[in-house]
Short mmCIF file of C-alpha atoms in Angstrom, two decimals:
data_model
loop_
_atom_site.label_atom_id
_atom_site.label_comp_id
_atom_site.label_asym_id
_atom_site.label_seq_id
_atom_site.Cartn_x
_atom_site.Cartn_y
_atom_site.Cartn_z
CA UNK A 1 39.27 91.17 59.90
CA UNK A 2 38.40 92.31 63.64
CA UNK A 3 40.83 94.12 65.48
CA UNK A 4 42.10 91.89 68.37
CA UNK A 5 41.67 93.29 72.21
CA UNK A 6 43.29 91.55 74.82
CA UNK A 7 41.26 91.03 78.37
CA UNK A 8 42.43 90.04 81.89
CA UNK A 9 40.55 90.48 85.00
CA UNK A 10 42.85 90.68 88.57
CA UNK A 11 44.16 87.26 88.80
CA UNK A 12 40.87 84.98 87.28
CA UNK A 13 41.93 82.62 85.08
CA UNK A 14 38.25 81.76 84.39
CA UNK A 15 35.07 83.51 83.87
CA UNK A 16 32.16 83.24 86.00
CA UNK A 17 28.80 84.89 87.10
CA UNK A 18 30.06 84.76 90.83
CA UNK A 19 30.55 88.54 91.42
CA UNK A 20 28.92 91.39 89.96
CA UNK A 21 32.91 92.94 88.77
CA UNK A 22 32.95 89.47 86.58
CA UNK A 23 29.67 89.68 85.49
CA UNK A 24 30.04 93.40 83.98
CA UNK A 25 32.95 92.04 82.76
CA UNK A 26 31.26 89.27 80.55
CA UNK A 27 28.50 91.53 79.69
CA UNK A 28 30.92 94.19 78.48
CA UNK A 29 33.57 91.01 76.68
CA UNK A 30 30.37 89.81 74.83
CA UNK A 31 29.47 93.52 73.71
CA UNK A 32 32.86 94.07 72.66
CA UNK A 33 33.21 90.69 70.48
CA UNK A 34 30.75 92.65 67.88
CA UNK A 35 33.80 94.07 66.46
CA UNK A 36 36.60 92.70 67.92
CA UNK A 37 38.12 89.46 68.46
CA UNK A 38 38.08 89.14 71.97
CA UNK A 39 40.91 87.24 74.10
CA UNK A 40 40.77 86.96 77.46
CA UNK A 41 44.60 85.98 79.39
CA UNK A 42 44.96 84.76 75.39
CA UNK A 43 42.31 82.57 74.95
CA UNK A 44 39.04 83.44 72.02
CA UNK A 45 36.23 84.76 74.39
CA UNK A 46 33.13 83.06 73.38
CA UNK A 47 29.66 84.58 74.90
CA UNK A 48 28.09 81.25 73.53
CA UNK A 49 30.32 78.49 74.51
CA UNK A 50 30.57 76.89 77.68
CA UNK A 51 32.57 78.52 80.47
CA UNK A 52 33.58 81.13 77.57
CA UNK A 53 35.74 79.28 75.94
CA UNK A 54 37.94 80.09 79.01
CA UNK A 55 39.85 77.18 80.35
CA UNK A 56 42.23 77.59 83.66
CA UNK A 57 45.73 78.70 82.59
CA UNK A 58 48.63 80.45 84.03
CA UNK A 59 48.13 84.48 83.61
CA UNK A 60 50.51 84.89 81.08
CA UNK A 61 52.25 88.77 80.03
CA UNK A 62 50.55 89.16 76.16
CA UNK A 63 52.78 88.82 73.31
CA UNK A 64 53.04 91.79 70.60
CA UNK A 65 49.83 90.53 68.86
CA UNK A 66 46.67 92.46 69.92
CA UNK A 67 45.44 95.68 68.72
CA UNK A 68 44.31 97.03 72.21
CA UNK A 69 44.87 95.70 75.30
CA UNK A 70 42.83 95.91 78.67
CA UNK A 71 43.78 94.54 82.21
CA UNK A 72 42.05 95.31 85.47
CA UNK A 73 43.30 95.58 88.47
CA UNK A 74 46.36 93.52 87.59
CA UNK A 75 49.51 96.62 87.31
CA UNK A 76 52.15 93.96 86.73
CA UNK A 77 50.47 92.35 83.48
CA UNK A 78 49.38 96.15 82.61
CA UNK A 79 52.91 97.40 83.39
CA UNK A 80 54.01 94.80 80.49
CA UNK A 81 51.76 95.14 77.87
CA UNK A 82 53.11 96.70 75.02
CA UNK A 83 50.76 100.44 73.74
CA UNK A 84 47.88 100.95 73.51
CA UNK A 85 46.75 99.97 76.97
CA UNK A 86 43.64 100.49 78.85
CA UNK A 87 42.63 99.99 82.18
CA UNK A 88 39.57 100.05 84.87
CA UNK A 89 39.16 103.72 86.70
CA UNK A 90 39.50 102.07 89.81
CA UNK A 91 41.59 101.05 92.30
CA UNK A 92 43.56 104.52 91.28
CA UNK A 93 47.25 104.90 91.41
CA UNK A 94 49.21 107.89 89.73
CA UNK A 95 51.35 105.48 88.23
CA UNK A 96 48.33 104.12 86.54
CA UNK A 97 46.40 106.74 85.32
CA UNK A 98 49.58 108.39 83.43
CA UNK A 99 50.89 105.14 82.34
CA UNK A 100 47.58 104.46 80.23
CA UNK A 101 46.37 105.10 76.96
CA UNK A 102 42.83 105.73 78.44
CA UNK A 103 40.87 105.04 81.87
CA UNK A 104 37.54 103.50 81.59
CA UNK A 105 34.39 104.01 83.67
CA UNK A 106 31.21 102.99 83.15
CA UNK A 107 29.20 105.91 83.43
CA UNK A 108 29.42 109.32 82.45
CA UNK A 109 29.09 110.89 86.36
CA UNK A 110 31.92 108.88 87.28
CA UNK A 111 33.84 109.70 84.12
CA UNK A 112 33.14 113.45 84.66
CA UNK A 113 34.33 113.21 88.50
CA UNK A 114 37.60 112.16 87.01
CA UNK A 115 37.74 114.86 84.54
CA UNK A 116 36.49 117.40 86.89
CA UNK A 117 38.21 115.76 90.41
CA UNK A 118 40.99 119.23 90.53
CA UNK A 119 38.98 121.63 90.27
CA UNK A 120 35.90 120.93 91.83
CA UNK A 121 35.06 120.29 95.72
CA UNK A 122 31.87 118.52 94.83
CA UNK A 123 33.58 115.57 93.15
CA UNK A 124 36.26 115.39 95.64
CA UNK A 125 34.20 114.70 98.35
CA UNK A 126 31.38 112.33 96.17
CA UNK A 127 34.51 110.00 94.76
CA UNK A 128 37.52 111.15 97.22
CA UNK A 129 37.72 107.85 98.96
CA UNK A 130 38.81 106.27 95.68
CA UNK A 131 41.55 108.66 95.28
CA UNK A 132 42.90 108.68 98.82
CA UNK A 133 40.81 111.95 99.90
CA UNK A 134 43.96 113.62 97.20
CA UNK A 135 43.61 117.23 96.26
CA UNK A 136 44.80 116.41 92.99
CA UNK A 137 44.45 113.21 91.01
CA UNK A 138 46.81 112.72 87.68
CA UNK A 139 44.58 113.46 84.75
CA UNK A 140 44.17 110.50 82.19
CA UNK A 141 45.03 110.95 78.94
CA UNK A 142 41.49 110.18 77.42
CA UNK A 143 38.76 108.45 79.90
CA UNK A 144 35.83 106.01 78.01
CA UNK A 145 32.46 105.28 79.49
CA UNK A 146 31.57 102.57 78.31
CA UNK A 147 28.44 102.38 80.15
CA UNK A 148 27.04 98.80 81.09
CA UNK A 149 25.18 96.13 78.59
CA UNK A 150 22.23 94.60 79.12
CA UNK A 151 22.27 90.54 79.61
CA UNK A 152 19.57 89.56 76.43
CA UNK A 153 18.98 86.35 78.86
CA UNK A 154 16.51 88.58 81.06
CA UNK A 155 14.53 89.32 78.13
CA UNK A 156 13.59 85.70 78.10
CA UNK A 157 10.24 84.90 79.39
CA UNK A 158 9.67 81.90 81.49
CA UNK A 159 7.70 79.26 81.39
CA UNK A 160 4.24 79.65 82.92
CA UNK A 161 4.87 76.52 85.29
CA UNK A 162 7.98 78.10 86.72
CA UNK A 163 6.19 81.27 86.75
CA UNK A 164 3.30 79.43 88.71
CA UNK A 165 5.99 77.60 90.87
CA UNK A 166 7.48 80.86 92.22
CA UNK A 167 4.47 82.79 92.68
CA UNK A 168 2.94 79.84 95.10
CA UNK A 169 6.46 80.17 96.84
CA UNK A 170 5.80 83.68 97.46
CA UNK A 171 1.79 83.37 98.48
CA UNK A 172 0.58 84.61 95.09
CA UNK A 173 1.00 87.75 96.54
CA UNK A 174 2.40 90.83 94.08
CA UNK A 175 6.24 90.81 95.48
CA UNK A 176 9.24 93.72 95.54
CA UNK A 177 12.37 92.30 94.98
CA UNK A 178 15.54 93.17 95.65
CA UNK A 179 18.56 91.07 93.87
CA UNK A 180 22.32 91.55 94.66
CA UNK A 181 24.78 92.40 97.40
CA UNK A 182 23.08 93.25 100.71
CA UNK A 183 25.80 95.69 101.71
CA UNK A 184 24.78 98.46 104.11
CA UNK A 185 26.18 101.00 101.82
CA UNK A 186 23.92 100.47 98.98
CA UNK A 187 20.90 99.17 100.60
CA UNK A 188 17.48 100.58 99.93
CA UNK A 189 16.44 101.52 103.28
CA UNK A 190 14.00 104.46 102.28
CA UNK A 191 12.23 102.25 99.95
CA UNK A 192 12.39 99.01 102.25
CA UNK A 193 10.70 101.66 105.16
CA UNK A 194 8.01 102.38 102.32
CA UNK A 195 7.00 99.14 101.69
CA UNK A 196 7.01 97.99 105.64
CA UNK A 197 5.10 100.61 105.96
CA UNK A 198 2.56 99.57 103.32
CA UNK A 199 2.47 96.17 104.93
CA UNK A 200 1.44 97.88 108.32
CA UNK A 201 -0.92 99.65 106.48
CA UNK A 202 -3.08 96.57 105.35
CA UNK A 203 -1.30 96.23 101.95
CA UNK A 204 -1.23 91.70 101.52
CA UNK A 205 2.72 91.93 99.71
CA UNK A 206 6.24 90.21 100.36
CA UNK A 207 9.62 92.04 99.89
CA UNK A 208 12.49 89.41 99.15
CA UNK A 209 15.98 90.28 98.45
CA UNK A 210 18.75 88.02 97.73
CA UNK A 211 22.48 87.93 97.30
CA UNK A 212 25.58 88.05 98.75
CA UNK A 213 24.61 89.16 102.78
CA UNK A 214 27.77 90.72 104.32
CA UNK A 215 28.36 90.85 108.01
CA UNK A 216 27.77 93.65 108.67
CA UNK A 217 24.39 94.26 107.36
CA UNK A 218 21.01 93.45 108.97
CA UNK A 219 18.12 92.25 107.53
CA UNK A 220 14.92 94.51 108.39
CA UNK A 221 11.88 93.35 109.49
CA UNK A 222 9.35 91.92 107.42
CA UNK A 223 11.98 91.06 104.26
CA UNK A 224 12.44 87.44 103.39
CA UNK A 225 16.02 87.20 102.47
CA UNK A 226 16.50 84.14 100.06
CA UNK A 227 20.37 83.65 100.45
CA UNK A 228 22.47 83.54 97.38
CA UNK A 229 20.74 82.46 94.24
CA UNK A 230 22.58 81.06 91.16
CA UNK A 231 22.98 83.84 88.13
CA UNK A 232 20.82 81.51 86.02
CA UNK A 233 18.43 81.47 88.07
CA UNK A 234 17.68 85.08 88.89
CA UNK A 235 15.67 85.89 85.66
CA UNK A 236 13.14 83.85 86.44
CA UNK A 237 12.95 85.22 90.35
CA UNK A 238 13.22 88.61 88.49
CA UNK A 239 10.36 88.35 86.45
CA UNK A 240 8.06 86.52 88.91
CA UNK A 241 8.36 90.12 90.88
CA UNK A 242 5.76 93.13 90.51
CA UNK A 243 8.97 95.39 91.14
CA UNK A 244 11.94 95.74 91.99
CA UNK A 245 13.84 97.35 94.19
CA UNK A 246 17.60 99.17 93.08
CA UNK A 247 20.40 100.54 95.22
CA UNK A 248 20.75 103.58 97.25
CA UNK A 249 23.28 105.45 98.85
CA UNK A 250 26.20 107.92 97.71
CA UNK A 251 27.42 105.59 94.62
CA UNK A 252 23.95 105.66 93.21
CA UNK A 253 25.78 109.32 91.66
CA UNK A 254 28.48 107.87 90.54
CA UNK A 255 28.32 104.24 89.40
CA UNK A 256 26.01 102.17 87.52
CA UNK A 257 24.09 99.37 88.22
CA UNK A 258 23.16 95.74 87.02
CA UNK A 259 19.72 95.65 89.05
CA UNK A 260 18.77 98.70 86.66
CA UNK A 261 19.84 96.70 83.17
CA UNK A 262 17.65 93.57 84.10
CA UNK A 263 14.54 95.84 85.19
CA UNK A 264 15.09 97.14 81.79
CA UNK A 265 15.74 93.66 79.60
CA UNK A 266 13.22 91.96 81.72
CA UNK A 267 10.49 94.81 81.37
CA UNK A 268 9.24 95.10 85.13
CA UNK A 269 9.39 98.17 87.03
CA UNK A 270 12.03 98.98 89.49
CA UNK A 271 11.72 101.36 92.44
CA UNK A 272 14.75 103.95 92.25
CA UNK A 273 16.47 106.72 94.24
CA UNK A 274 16.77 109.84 91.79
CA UNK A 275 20.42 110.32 91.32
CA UNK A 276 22.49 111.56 88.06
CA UNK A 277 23.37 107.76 87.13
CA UNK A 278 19.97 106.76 87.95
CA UNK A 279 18.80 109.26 85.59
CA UNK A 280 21.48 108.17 82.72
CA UNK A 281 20.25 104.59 83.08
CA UNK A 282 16.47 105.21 83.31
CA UNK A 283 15.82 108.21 81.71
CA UNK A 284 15.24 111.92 83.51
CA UNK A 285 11.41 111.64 83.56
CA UNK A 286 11.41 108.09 84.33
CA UNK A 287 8.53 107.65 86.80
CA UNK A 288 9.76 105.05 89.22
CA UNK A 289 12.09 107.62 90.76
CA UNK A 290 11.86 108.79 94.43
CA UNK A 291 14.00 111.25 96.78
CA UNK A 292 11.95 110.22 99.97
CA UNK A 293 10.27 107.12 101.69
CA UNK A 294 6.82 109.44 101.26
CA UNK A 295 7.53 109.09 97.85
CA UNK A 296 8.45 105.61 97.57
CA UNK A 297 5.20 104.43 99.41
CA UNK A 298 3.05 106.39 97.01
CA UNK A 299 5.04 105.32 93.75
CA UNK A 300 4.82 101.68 94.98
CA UNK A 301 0.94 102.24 95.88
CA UNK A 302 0.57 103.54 92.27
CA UNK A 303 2.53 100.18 90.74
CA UNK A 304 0.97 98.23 92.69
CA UNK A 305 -2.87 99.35 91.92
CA UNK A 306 -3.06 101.75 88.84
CA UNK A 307 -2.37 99.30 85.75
CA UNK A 308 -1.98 102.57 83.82
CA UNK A 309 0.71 103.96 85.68
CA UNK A 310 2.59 100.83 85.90
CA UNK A 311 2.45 100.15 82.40
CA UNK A 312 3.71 103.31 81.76
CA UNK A 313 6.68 102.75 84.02
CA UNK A 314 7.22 99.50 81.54
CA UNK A 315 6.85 101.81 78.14
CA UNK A 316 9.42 103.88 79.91
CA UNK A 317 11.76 100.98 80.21
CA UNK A 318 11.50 99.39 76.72
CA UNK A 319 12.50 102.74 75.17
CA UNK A 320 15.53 102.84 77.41
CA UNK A 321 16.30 99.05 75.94
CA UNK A 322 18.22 100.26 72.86
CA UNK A 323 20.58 102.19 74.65
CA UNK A 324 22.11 98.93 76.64
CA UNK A 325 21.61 95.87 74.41
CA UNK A 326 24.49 94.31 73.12
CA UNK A 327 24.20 95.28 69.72
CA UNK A 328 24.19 98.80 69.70
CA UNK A 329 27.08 98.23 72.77
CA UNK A 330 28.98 96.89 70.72
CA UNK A 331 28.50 99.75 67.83
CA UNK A 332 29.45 102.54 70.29
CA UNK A 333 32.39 100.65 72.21
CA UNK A 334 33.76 100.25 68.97
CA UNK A 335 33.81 104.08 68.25
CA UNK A 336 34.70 104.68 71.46
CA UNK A 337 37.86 102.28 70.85
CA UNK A 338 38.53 102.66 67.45
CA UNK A 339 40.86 105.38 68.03
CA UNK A 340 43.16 104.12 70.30
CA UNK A 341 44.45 101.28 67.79
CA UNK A 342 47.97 102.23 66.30
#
């Protein structure tokens, strides 16, 4: 019989791919139901069924049933569960992080920074924002990466008429994509600069990104921005691309990212600022990785017109495959786990 884990996010009382918190949240629900039963505000998680198997109900405090249980960013449900409890890394409070059986992260730079946060300048000032700018930050009792899982639905190759429908919306021309929140803190301006440059430079090519557009951030020239596309719908955008395009900035060294795990399940090459996460997600000799915009024009140059090179880059990213599927998720959160059940 599986162990039973109990599962609430804030204050959803439903599941969807709106968000990317929810949708690591699904991902890592549908990893976990391997090997254990999975209930999320007390209902049977279902990765297959519709909507879950979630329907809208009151949040409810758990009953003295489950074998783990894990709430994010909800303290009062947390504060009621009965042991062992587990909780999110973020949004810290000392309360939390001594209260808990274990903090979770989902990478190991991030889990490190937590581990290391008193005693180390470097990883006060890369995560200090989270932790109030503190000097000292309570030290969890045990801290799990649990990493991120692939979605096996961007493995999924599409039809060629969809494939054919897509490309003529983009002018048959090889396209750079890049999917997910255009905040100005993450966005990939070095790379974007490579490929406008490119463009100036003769090279026929679109760049489109699409997602969630916040006020704050501008557009740059020469990028089509596509709005906000449907989750369903951005496997097939994904894989009508030549490459994509992931995050930069200062969390590229601490968290992980979703744009990465499609490149990887979907098997087309993604554009990447080196940084310690990148290179737990890709692999240190992965060779889509750049620290400049010199060396993003010349990667994207080499992608775009040495077949060798790029499928090299997609070699590279099948052997990184294993690491993030569900399956073998689920085998290593349930070691990772295993020992917190009473």
């Amino acid at each position: 019989m599986k162990p039973k884990i109990f599962t609430l996010l804030g204050n959803n009382t439903t599941l969807n791919t709106t968000g990317g918190d929810k949708i690591n949240e699904i991902r890592f629900y549908t990893a976990l139901s391997k090997h254990f039963e999975v209930y999320y505000n007390g209902q049977l998680f279902d990765p297959y069924a519709i909507d879950y198997g979630i329907k809208d109900l009151p949040i409810q405090i758990p009953e003295d049933n489950y074998d783990v249980y894990y709430v994010r960013a909800n303290n009062r449900i947390l504060y009621n569960c009965p042991r062992p409890k587990v909780a999110m890394g973020i949004p810290y409070s000392s309360w939390l992080y001594h209260h808990v059986d274990a903090v979770i992260t989902t990478t190991e730079s991030w889990k490190q920074a937590i581990l290391n946060y008193n005693n180390s300048t470097y990883y006060r000032e890369l995560v200090g924002d989270w932790y109030g700018n503190s000097e000292k930050i309570i030290v969890p009792k045990k801290v799990i990466n649990i990493r991120q899982t692939i979605d096996s639905n961007f493995m999924e190759k599409i039809d060629a008429n969809t494939l054919m429908r897509n490309r003529i919306s983009f002018g048959l021309k090889p396209t750079f994509g890049f999917f997910g929140s255009l905040a100005m803190q993450i966005f990939p301006n070095l790379a974007i600069k490579a490929l406008q440059r490119m463009i100036n430079n003769g090279y026929d090519i679109n760049i489109i990104a699409a997602g969630k557009k916040y006020s704050n951030t501008i557009v740059p020239n020469k990028v089509k921005y596509l709005g906000y596309l449907p989750y369903e719908s951005i496997p097939d955008y994904i894989q009508t691309c030549t490459c994509l395009i992931a995050n930069e900035g200062v969390e590229t060294e601490y968290l992980g990212s979703g744009k990465v795990l499609d490149a990887i399940a979907a098997g087309i090459p993604i554009l990447s600022y080196r940084s310690a996460v990148r290179e737990e997600q890709l692999g240190k000799d992965y060779l889509g990785f750049y620290s400049s915009e010199e060396e993003a024009y010349f990667i994207a140059k080499f992608i775009l017109e040495n077949s060798f090179f790029r499928k090299k880059i997609v070699d590279q990213l099948k052997l990184r495959y294993e690491m993030f599927s569900t399956e073998s998720q689920g085998d290593y959160l349930y070691k990772q786990f295993s020992d917190l059940i009473i």
